[in-house]
Coordinates of N, CA and C in Angstrom, one line a residue:
X1 N 11.8 15.7 23.2 CA 11.4 14.6 22.5 C 12.0 14.7 21.0
X2 N 12.5 13.6 20.5 CA 13.1 13.6 19.2 C 12.0 13.2 18.2
X3 N 11.9 13.9 17.1 CA 10.9 13.6 16.1 C 11.6 12.6 15.1
X4 N 10.8 11.5 14.9 CA 11.3 10.5 14.0 C 10.3 10.3 12.8
X5 N 10.7 10.5 11.6 CA 9.8 10.3 10.5 C 9.4 8.8 10.3
X6 N 8.2 8.6 9.9 CA 7.7 7.3 9.6 C 7.6 7.0 8.1
X7 N 8.5 6.3 7.6 CA 8.5 6.0 6.2 C 7.7 4.7 5.9
X8 N 6.7 4.8 5.0 CA 5.9 3.6 4.7 C 5.9 3.4 3.2
X9 N 5.4 2.3 2.8 CA 5.2 1.9 1.4 C 3.8 1.4 1.2
X10 N 3.3 1.6 0.0 CA 2.0 1.0 -0.4 C 2.1 0.7 -1.9
X11 N 1.2 -0.3 -2.3 CA 1.2 -0.7 -3.7 C -0.2 -0.7 -4.2
X12 N -0.5 0.0 -5.3 CA -1.8 -0.1 -5.9 C -1.7 -1.2 -7.0
X13 N -2.5 -2.2 -6.9 CA -2.4 -3.4 -7.8 C -3.8 -3.6 -8.3
X14 N -4.0 -3.5 -9.6 CA -5.3 -3.8 -10.3 C -5.2 -5.0 -11.1
X15 N -6.2 -5.9 -11.1 CA -6.2 -7.1 -11.9 C -6.9 -6.8 -13.2
X16 N -7.0 -7.9 -14.0 CA -7.6 -7.7 -15.4 C -9.0 -7.4 -15.4
X17 N -9.7 -7.6 -14.2 CA -11.1 -7.3 -14.1 C -11.4 -6.0 -13.5
X18 N -10.4 -5.1 -13.3 CA -10.6 -3.8 -12.7 C -10.8 -3.8 -11.2
X19 N -10.4 -4.9 -10.6 CA -10.4 -4.9 -9.1 C -9.0 -4.6 -8.5
X20 N -9.1 -4.1 -7.3 CA -7.8 -3.7 -6.6 C -7.6 -4.6 -5.5
X21 N -6.3 -5.0 -5.3 CA -5.9 -5.8 -4.2 C -5.9 -5.0 -2.9
X22 N -6.7 -5.4 -1.9 CA -6.9 -4.6 -0.7 C -6.7 -5.6 0.5
X23 N -6.3 -4.9 1.6 CA -6.1 -5.6 2.8 C -7.1 -5.2 3.9
X24 N -7.8 -6.2 4.5 CA -8.7 -5.9 5.6 C -7.8 -6.2 6.9
X25 N -7.7 -5.3 7.8 CA -6.8 -5.4 8.9 C -7.4 -4.7 10.2
X26 N -6.8 -5.1 11.3 CA -7.1 -4.5 12.6 C -6.1 -3.4 12.8
X27 N -6.6 -2.2 13.2 CA -5.7 -1.1 13.5 C -6.3 -0.3 14.6
X28 N -5.6 -0.1 15.7 CA -6.1 0.7 16.8 C -7.5 0.3 17.2
X29 N -7.8 -1.0 17.3 CA -9.1 -1.5 17.7 C -10.2 -1.4 16.7
X30 N -9.9 -1.0 15.4 CA -10.9 -1.0 14.4 C -10.5 -1.9 13.3
X31 N -11.5 -2.3 12.5 CA -11.3 -3.1 11.2 C -11.3 -2.1 10.1
X32 N -10.2 -2.0 9.3 CA -10.0 -1.0 8.3 C -9.5 -1.7 7.0
X33 N -9.6 -1.0 5.9 CA -9.1 -1.5 4.6 C -8.0 -0.5 4.1
X34 N -7.0 -1.1 3.4 CA -5.9 -0.4 2.9 C -5.3 -1.1 1.8
X35 N -4.5 -0.5 1.0 CA -3.6 -1.2 0.0 C -2.6 -2.0 0.8
X36 N -2.0 -3.0 0.2 CA -0.9 -3.6 0.9 C 0.1 -2.5 1.2
X37 N 0.5 -2.4 2.5 CA 1.3 -1.3 3.0 C 1.9 -1.6 4.3
X38 N 3.0 -0.8 4.6 CA 3.6 -1.0 5.9 C 4.9 -0.2 6.0
X39 N 5.6 -0.3 7.1 CA 6.8 0.5 7.3 C 8.0 -0.1 6.6
X40 N 8.9 0.8 6.2 CA 10.2 0.4 5.7 C 11.1 0.0 6.9
X41 N 11.7 -1.1 6.8 CA 12.6 -1.5 7.9 C 14.0 -1.0 7.7
X42 N 14.8 -0.9 8.8 CA 16.1 -0.4 8.7 C 17.0 -1.1 7.7
X43 N 17.7 -0.4 6.9 CA 18.6 -0.9 5.8 C 17.9 -1.6 4.7
X44 N 16.6 -1.4 4.6 CA 15.8 -2.0 3.5 C 15.6 -1.0 2.4
X45 N 15.8 -1.5 1.1 CA 15.4 -0.7 0.0 C 13.9 -0.5 -0.1
X46 N 13.5 0.7 -0.5 CA 12.1 1.1 -0.4 C 11.3 0.1 -1.4
X47 N 11.8 -0.2 -2.5 CA 11.1 -1.1 -3.5 C 11.0 -2.5 -2.9
X48 N 12.1 -2.9 -2.2 CA 12.0 -4.2 -1.5 C 11.0 -4.2 -0.4
X49 N 10.8 -3.1 0.3 CA 9.8 -3.0 1.3 C 8.4 -3.2 0.8
X50 N 8.2 -2.6 -0.4 CA 6.9 -2.8 -1.1 C 6.6 -4.2 -1.4
X51 N 7.6 -4.9 -2.0 CA 7.4 -6.3 -2.3 C 7.1 -7.2 -1.0
X52 N 7.9 -6.9 0.0 CA 7.8 -7.6 1.3 C 6.5 -7.4 1.9
X53 N 6.0 -6.2 2.0 CA 4.8 -5.9 2.7 C 3.6 -6.5 1.9
X54 N 3.6 -6.4 0.6 CA 2.5 -7.1 -0.2 C 2.5 -8.6 0.1
X55 N 3.6 -9.2 0.1 CA 3.7 -10.7 0.4 C 3.2 -11.0 1.8
X56 N 3.7 -10.2 2.8 CA 3.3 -10.5 4.2 C 1.8 -10.2 4.4
X57 N 1.2 -9.3 3.8 CA -0.1 -8.9 4.0 C -1.2 -9.6 3.1
X58 N -0.7 -10.0 1.9 CA -1.7 -10.6 1.0 C -1.4 -12.0 0.6
X59 N -0.1 -12.5 0.8 CA 0.3 -13.8 0.3 C 0.7 -13.7 -1.2
X60 N 0.6 -12.6 -1.9 CA 0.9 -12.4 -3.3 C 2.3 -11.9 -3.5
X61 N 3.0 -12.6 -4.4 CA 4.3 -12.0 -4.9 C 3.9 -10.9 -5.9
X62 N 4.4 -9.7 -5.7 CA 4.1 -8.6 -6.7 C 5.4 -8.1 -7.3
X63 N 5.2 -7.4 -8.4 CA 6.3 -6.7 -9.0 C 6.0 -5.3 -9.2
X64 N 6.7 -4.4 -8.5 CA 6.4 -2.9 -8.7 C 6.8 -2.6 -10.1
X65 N 5.9 -1.7 -10.7 CA 6.2 -1.3 -12.1 C 6.5 0.2 -12.2
X66 N 5.8 1.0 -11.4 CA 6.0 2.5 -11.4 C 6.0 3.0 -10.0
X67 N 6.6 4.2 -9.9 CA 6.4 5.0 -8.6 C 5.3 5.9 -8.8
X68 N 4.3 5.8 -8.0 CA 3.1 6.7 -8.1 C 3.3 8.0 -7.5
X69 N 4.0 8.1 -6.3 CA 4.2 9.3 -5.7 C 4.5 9.2 -4.2
X70 N 4.9 10.3 -3.6 CA 5.2 10.4 -2.2 C 4.0 11.2 -1.6
X71 N 3.4 10.6 -0.6 CA 2.2 11.2 0.0 C 2.5 11.4 1.5
X72 N 2.0 12.5 2.1 CA 2.2 12.8 3.5 C 0.8 12.8 4.2
X73 N 0.8 12.2 5.3 CA -0.5 12.1 6.1 C -0.2 12.2 7.6
X74 N -0.9 13.1 8.2 CA -0.8 13.2 9.7 C -2.0 12.5 10.3
X75 N -1.9 11.4 10.9 CA -3.0 10.6 11.4 C -3.6 11.3 12.7
X76 N -4.9 11.6 12.6 CA -5.5 12.3 13.8 C -5.6 11.4 15.0
X77 N -5.5 10.1 14.8 CA -5.7 9.2 15.9 C -4.4 9.2 16.8
X78 N -3.2 9.4 16.3 CA -2.0 9.4 17.1 C -1.1 10.6 16.8
X79 N -1.4 11.5 15.9 CA -0.6 12.6 15.7 C 0.7 12.4 14.9
X80 N 0.9 11.1 14.4 CA 2.1 10.8 13.7 C 2.0 11.2 12.2
X81 N 3.1 11.7 11.7 CA 3.1 12.0 10.3 C 3.8 10.9 9.6
X82 N 3.1 10.4 8.6 CA 3.6 9.2 7.7 C 3.9 9.7 6.4
X83 N 5.1 9.2 5.8 CA 5.5 9.5 4.5 C 5.3 8.2 3.7
X84 N 4.4 8.2 2.8 CA 4.0 7.0 2.0 C 4.6 7.0 0.6
X85 N 5.5 6.1 0.4 CA 6.0 5.9 -1.0 C 5.1 4.9 -1.6
X86 N 4.3 5.4 -2.6 CA 3.3 4.5 -3.2 C 3.8 4.1 -4.6
X87 N 3.6 2.8 -4.9 CA 3.9 2.2 -6.2 C 2.7 1.6 -6.9
X88 N 2.8 1.4 -8.1 CA 1.9 0.6 -8.9 C 2.6 -0.7 -9.2
X89 N 1.8 -1.8 -9.3 CA 2.5 -3.0 -9.6 C 1.5 -4.1 -10.1
X90 N 2.0 -5.2 -10.4 CA 1.3 -6.4 -10.9 C 1.4 -7.5 -9.9
X91 N 0.3 -8.2 -9.6 CA 0.4 -9.4 -8.8 C 0.9 -10.6 -9.7
X92 N 1.9 -11.3 -9.3 CA 2.5 -12.3 -10.1 C 1.8 -13.7 -9.7
X93 N 1.9 -14.1 -8.5 CA 1.2 -15.3 -8.1 C 1.0 -15.3 -6.6
X94 N 0.0 -16.0 -6.1 CA -0.3 -16.2 -4.7 C 0.6 -17.4 -4.2
X95 N 1.4 -17.1 -3.2 CA 2.4 -18.1 -2.8 C 2.1 -18.6 -1.4
X96 N 1.3 -17.9 -0.6 CA 1.0 -18.4 0.7 C -0.3 -17.9 1.2
X97 N -0.9 -18.7 2.1 CA -2.2 -18.3 2.8 C -1.9 -17.6 4.1
X98 N -0.6 -17.7 4.6 CA -0.2 -17.2 5.9 C 0.0 -15.7 5.8
X99 N -0.7 -14.9 6.6 CA -0.6 -13.5 6.6 C -0.2 -12.9 7.9
X100 N 0.3 -11.7 7.9 CA 0.6 -11.0 9.2 C -0.5 -11.1 10.2
X101 N -0.1 -11.1 11.5 CA -1.1 -11.3 12.6 C -2.3 -10.3 12.6
X102 N -2.1 -9.1 12.2 CA -3.1 -8.1 12.2 C -4.0 -8.1 11.0
X103 N -3.7 -8.9 10.0 CA -4.4 -9.0 8.8 C -5.5 -10.0 8.9
X104 N -6.7 -9.6 8.5 CA -7.9 -10.5 8.6 C -8.0 -11.2 7.2
X105 N -7.8 -10.5 6.1 CA -7.9 -11.1 4.8 C -7.4 -10.2 3.7
X106 N -7.1 -10.7 2.6 CA -6.8 -10.0 1.4 C -8.0 -10.1 0.5
X107 N -8.4 -9.0 -0.2 CA -9.6 -9.0 -1.1 C -9.3 -8.3 -2.4
X108 N -9.9 -8.7 -3.4 CA -9.9 -8.0 -4.7 C -11.3 -7.3 -4.8
X109 N -11.2 -5.9 -4.8 CA -12.4 -5.1 -4.7 C -12.5 -4.1 -5.9
X110 N -13.7 -3.9 -6.4 CA -13.8 -2.8 -7.4 C -13.7 -1.5 -6.7
X111 N -13.5 -0.5 -7.6 CA -13.3 0.9 -7.0 C -14.6 1.3 -6.4
X112 N -15.8 0.9 -6.9 CA -17.1 1.2 -6.3 C -17.2 0.6 -4.9
X113 N -16.7 -0.7 -4.8 CA -16.8 -1.3 -3.5 C -15.9 -0.6 -2.5
X114 N -14.7 -0.1 -2.9 CA -13.8 0.6 -2.1 C -14.4 1.9 -1.6
X115 N -15.0 2.6 -2.6 CA -15.6 3.9 -2.2 C -16.7 3.7 -1.1
X116 N -17.5 2.6 -1.3 CA -18.6 2.3 -0.3 C -18.0 2.0 1.1
X117 N -16.8 1.7 1.2 CA -16.2 1.4 2.6 C -16.1 2.7 3.4
X118 N -16.1 3.8 2.8 CA -16.1 5.1 3.5 C -15.2 5.2 4.6
X119 N -15.7 5.4 5.9 CA -14.8 5.6 7.0 C -14.1 4.3 7.5
X120 N -14.3 3.2 6.8 CA -13.6 2.0 7.0 C -12.2 1.9 6.3
X121 N -12.0 3.0 5.5 CA -10.6 3.1 4.9 C -9.6 3.5 5.9
X122 N -8.5 3.0 5.9 CA -7.4 3.3 6.9 C -7.1 4.8 6.9
X123 N -7.1 5.4 5.7 CA -6.8 6.9 5.6 C -7.4 7.3 4.3
X124 N -7.4 8.7 4.1 CA -7.9 9.2 2.8 C -6.9 8.9 1.7
X125 N -5.7 8.5 2.0 CA -4.7 8.2 1.0 C -5.1 6.9 0.2
X126 N -5.9 6.1 0.7 CA -6.3 4.9 0.0 C -7.0 5.3 -1.3
X127 N -8.0 6.1 -1.3 CA -8.7 6.6 -2.5 C -7.8 7.5 -3.3
X128 N -7.1 8.4 -2.7 CA -6.2 9.3 -3.4 C -5.2 8.6 -4.3
X129 N -4.6 7.6 -3.7 CA -3.6 6.8 -4.5 C -4.3 6.1 -5.7
X130 N -5.5 5.5 -5.5 CA -6.2 4.9 -6.6 C -6.6 5.9 -7.7
X131 N -7.0 7.1 -7.2 CA -7.4 8.1 -8.2 C -6.2 8.6 -9.0
X132 N -5.1 8.8 -8.3 CA -3.9 9.2 -9.1 C -3.5 8.1 -10.1
X133 N -3.6 6.8 -9.7 CA -3.2 5.7 -10.6 C -4.2 5.7 -11.8
X134 N -5.5 5.9 -11.5 CA -6.4 5.9 -12.6 C -6.3 7.1 -13.6
X135 N -5.7 8.2 -13.1 CA -5.4 9.3 -14.0 C -4.1 9.1 -14.8
X136 N -3.5 7.9 -14.6 CA -2.3 7.6 -15.4 C -1.0 8.2 -14.8
X137 N -1.0 8.6 -13.6 CA 0.2 9.1 -12.9 C 1.2 8.0 -12.7
X138 N 2.4 8.2 -13.2 CA 3.4 7.2 -12.9 C 4.8 7.7 -13.3
X139 N 5.8 7.3 -12.5 CA 7.1 7.7 -12.7 C 8.0 6.4 -12.7
X140 N 9.1 6.5 -13.4 CA 10.0 5.3 -13.5 C 10.5 5.0 -12.1
X141 N 10.7 3.7 -11.8 CA 11.2 3.2 -10.5 C 12.5 3.8 -10.1
X142 N 13.3 4.1 -11.1 CA 14.7 4.6 -10.8 C 14.7 6.1 -10.3
X143 N 13.5 6.7 -10.2 CA 13.5 8.0 -9.5 C 13.9 7.9 -8.0
X144 N 13.8 6.6 -7.5 CA 14.2 6.3 -6.2 C 15.6 5.7 -6.2
X145 N 16.6 6.4 -5.8 CA 17.9 5.9 -5.9 C 18.2 5.0 -4.7
X146 N 18.9 3.9 -5.0 CA 19.3 2.9 -4.0 C 20.8 2.7 -4.2
X147 N 21.7 3.5 -3.5 CA 23.1 3.3 -3.8 C 23.7 2.0 -3.5
X148 N 23.0 1.1 -2.7 CA 23.6 -0.2 -2.4 C 23.5 -1.2 -3.5
X149 N 22.7 -0.9 -4.5 CA 22.6 -1.8 -5.6 C 23.4 -1.4 -6.8

């Protein structure tokens, strides 16, 4: 069996009221909450994947501002190791109500509301990324090289 890495992106987006853009979605028969996130597609720049996933899952056009970090998570449900490239960004405008099929809704939630979700969070990375963001962790976007541009 050939091992294939799973590259994903996520974006931590906070509004002026201290709420975070979150996605309520169906995953493996459960309803869970996550940042706007998803897989990087073939030949897609990682930052472009973050913009695309946020739009498809929330209807919001976003602009990545900083690279938050690279996170590794092995999901106990399927044994897959995911490499999450997480960004911070700003929501620019809501441009559509149409969301991906597995998405139930997009929500703006306070950190307290997110913490109360407990085991309804898709993974421990949801809180970890928000905590790193709140600590002021950020790197310039150009730490991720894209030789095609």
